[in-house]
Amino acid sequence: MSEPTPPPPAPPPPAEPTPGTSPAQREGTAIARQSSEAPASTAPGKRASWLPGPAQGFGVTFATMFKKVTTEEYPEVPKQTKPRYHGRHVLNRHPDGLEKCVGCELCAWACPADAIYVEGGDNTEDARFSPGERYGAVYQINYLRCIFCGLCIEACPTRSLTMSNDFELADDDRQALIYTKEQLMAPLLPGMEQPPHPMRLGEDEQDYYVRAPQPGSDAEPVIGERA
């Protein structure tokens, strides 16, 4: 019969910490070793210039004083924006004057700032404002909220809503910054007729949205809806 194996010896009790030492120093970690090896003091670096500090700071000021100043004489001289600048919105028309907006409210759904409000109306034979069945009876854009992101332009299926280069929208009246349909509609060009009136370009709305460009026009033919 074999003898029982004796139990392993118990570990020695932890040493009592020395007063005034940190845990990192007691455990002998890399932090304690690095701190002990670091030099007691670091010598300040030498200055690269013989000028005193205040003189170097004023040197930047004096160097700027003699540069040419760019002055924009606004509003006496209107500022020229980039061709694709996102400014005030415009509701466009068809060549005969009918409105392109069909009151679908997709622009209002796409607006991240909830700045567009649209109410659609039904066209009748006696009062037709756009090709098809519906038109934008009420259209408002709150420029207190608009962030000019252009998502409403991308959402418009009839290419009715575009953005102009007009950026002068400041006003001291909050109510005046809510633009209505009358303020957003494009002006009537030569050959256009103020709605309501019957369709002049054809007997069906397809004649407005699927048609070849007019002679002498640089517009590409519309062959179908695009993504």
C-alpha positions in Angstrom: 0.0 0.0 0.0 1.5 3.4 -1.2 2.0 6.3 1.1 -0.3 9.4 0.6 1.2 12.4 -1.3 1.9 15.3 1.0 0.1 18.6 0.2 2.0 21.3 -1.6 3.6 24.0 0.7 1.5 27.1 1.2 2.7 30.3 -0.6 4.5 32.8 1.6 2.4 35.7 2.9 2.7 39.0 0.9 5.3 41.4 2.1 4.0 44.4 3.9 4.0 47.5 1.6 6.6 50.1 2.5 5.0 53.4 3.5 5.2 56.1 0.9 5.5 53.8 -2.2 3.0 53.6 -5.1 1.5 50.2 -6.3 3.6 50.5 -9.5 6.8 50.8 -7.5 5.9 48.0 -5.1 5.1 45.6 -8.0 8.3 46.5 -9.8 6.5 47.0 -13.2 7.9 48.7 -16.2 6.3 52.0 -15.1 8.5 52.0 -12.0 11.6 51.1 -13.9 11.0 53.7 -16.6 10.4 56.4 -14.0 13.5 55.4 -12.1 15.6 55.5 -15.3 14.2 58.9 -16.5 16.4 61.9 -15.9 15.5 64.1 -13.0 15.2 67.2 -15.2 15.1 68.1 -18.9 17.2 71.0 -20.2 15.2 73.6 -22.1 15.8 73.7 -25.9 17.7 76.4 -27.5 15.8 79.1 -29.4 16.1 79.1 -33.2 15.9 82.9 -33.4 17.8 85.6 -31.6 14.6 87.7 -31.5 12.6 87.7 -28.2 9.2 85.9 -28.2 7.0 89.1 -28.4 9.0 90.4 -31.4 8.4 87.1 -33.2 4.6 87.4 -32.6 4.5 90.9 -33.9 6.5 89.9 -36.9 3.4 88.0 -38.2 1.3 91.1 -37.7 3.7 93.4 -39.5 4.1 90.9 -42.4 0.3 90.8 -42.9 0.0 94.6 -42.8 1.8 95.1 -46.1 -0.1 92.4 -48.0 -2.8 93.4 -50.5 -6.2 93.5 -48.9 -9.1 91.8 -50.6 -12.2 94.0 -50.3 -15.6 93.0 -51.7 -17.8 96.0 -52.3 -21.1 94.2 -51.5 -23.9 95.1 -52.0 -22.8 97.8 -54.4 -21.0 95.2 -56.5 -23.0 92.0 -56.6 -21.1 88.8 -55.7 -20.7 86.3 -58.5 -21.5 82.7 -57.3 -20.5 79.4 -58.9 -22.8 78.2 -61.7 -24.0 75.2 -59.5 -24.5 77.3 -56.4 -27.5 76.2 -54.3 -29.7 79.3 -53.8 -33.4 80.1 -53.8 -35.7 77.5 -55.3 -37.7 77.9 -58.5 -40.8 76.1 -59.7 -40.4 75.8 -63.5 -43.0 75.8 -66.3 -43.6 73.9 -69.5 -43.0 75.8 -72.8 -46.7 76.7 -73.0 -46.8 78.0 -69.5 -48.4 75.1 -67.6 -46.7 74.2 -64.3 -44.4 71.2 -64.1 -45.3 70.5 -60.4 -47.9 67.8 -60.1 -48.3 68.0 -56.3 -46.8 64.6 -55.6 -45.2 65.9 -52.3 -42.0 63.8 -52.9 -39.9 66.9 -52.3 -41.5 67.4 -48.9 -40.9 63.8 -48.0 -37.2 64.0 -49.0 -36.5 67.3 -47.1 -34.4 66.4 -44.0 -35.3 69.7 -42.4 -39.1 69.5 -42.9 -39.0 72.9 -44.7 -41.3 72.2 -47.6 -45.1 72.0 -47.4 -47.2 70.9 -50.4 -50.9 70.4 -51.0 -52.0 68.8 -54.3 -55.1 69.8 -56.2 -57.1 68.2 -59.0 -57.0 69.6 -62.5 -60.3 70.0 -64.4 -61.1 70.8 -68.0 -62.2 74.3 -67.0 -59.2 74.9 -64.8 -56.0 73.2 -65.8 -52.7 74.2 -64.2 -50.5 71.3 -65.2 -50.5 68.3 -67.5 -52.1 65.2 -66.0 -54.6 64.9 -63.1 -53.0 66.9 -60.3 -51.0 70.1 -59.6 -49.4 71.8 -56.7 -52.3 73.9 -55.3 -50.2 75.1 -52.2 -46.5 75.2 -52.2 -44.4 76.7 -49.4 -40.7 76.6 -48.5 -39.6 77.8 -45.0 -36.2 79.3 -45.5 -35.7 79.5 -41.7 -35.3 75.7 -41.8 -34.0 75.0 -45.3 -30.3 73.9 -45.3 -30.0 74.1 -49.2 -28.9 70.4 -49.4 -30.6 69.8 -52.8 -32.3 66.6 -51.9 -35.7 68.0 -52.9 -34.2 68.6 -56.4 -33.2 65.0 -56.7 -36.6 63.7 -55.5 -38.6 65.7 -58.0 -39.9 63.3 -60.7 -40.9 66.0 -63.2 -37.9 68.3 -62.9 -40.1 71.0 -61.7 -38.1 72.1 -58.7 -34.6 73.6 -59.3 -32.3 75.9 -57.4 -31.2 79.3 -58.6 -28.1 81.4 -57.8 -30.1 83.9 -55.7 -28.7 84.0 -52.2 -30.1 87.3 -50.9 -32.7 85.8 -48.5 -31.9 87.7 -45.3 -34.9 89.5 -43.7 -35.9 90.8 -40.3 -39.4 89.3 -40.5 -39.7 85.6 -39.9 -43.0 85.4 -41.8 -41.4 86.9 -44.9 -39.0 84.0 -45.1 -41.8 81.5 -45.8 -41.9 81.7 -49.5 -45.2 80.8 -51.2 -46.0 79.3 -54.6 -46.4 82.7 -56.2 -42.9 83.8 -55.1 -41.3 80.5 -56.3 -42.9 80.2 -59.7 -40.7 81.0 -62.7 -41.7 84.1 -64.7 -43.6 83.7 -67.9 -41.3 83.7 -70.9 -42.3 84.8 -74.4 -44.7 82.3 -75.9 -46.0 81.2 -72.5 -49.6 81.7 -71.2 -50.6 82.2 -67.6 -52.5 79.1 -66.3 -55.2 77.8 -66.1 -55.5 76.9 -69.8 -55.8 73.8 -71.9 -52.8 71.8 -72.9 -51.1 73.4 -76.0 -48.3 70.9 -76.6 -50.5 67.8 -77.2 -53.7 66.1 -76.1 -52.0 63.8 -73.5 -49.5 64.4 -70.7 -47.1 62.1 -72.5 -46.6 64.8 -75.0 -45.1 67.0 -72.3 -42.8 64.5 -70.6 -41.8 62.2 -73.6 -41.0 64.4 -76.5 -38.1 65.4 -78.8 -36.4 68.8 -78.3 -37.5 71.8 -80.2 -35.6 72.8 -83.3 -32.5 74.8 -82.4 -32.6 73.7 -78.7 -29.6 72.2 -77.0 -31.8 70.0 -74.7 -31.4 66.3 -75.0 -34.5 64.3 -76.0 -36.6 62.8 -73.1 -37.0 59.1 -73.8 -38.3 58.0 -70.4 -38.1 58.4 -66.7 -34.6 58.2 -65.2 -33.5 56.8 -61.9 
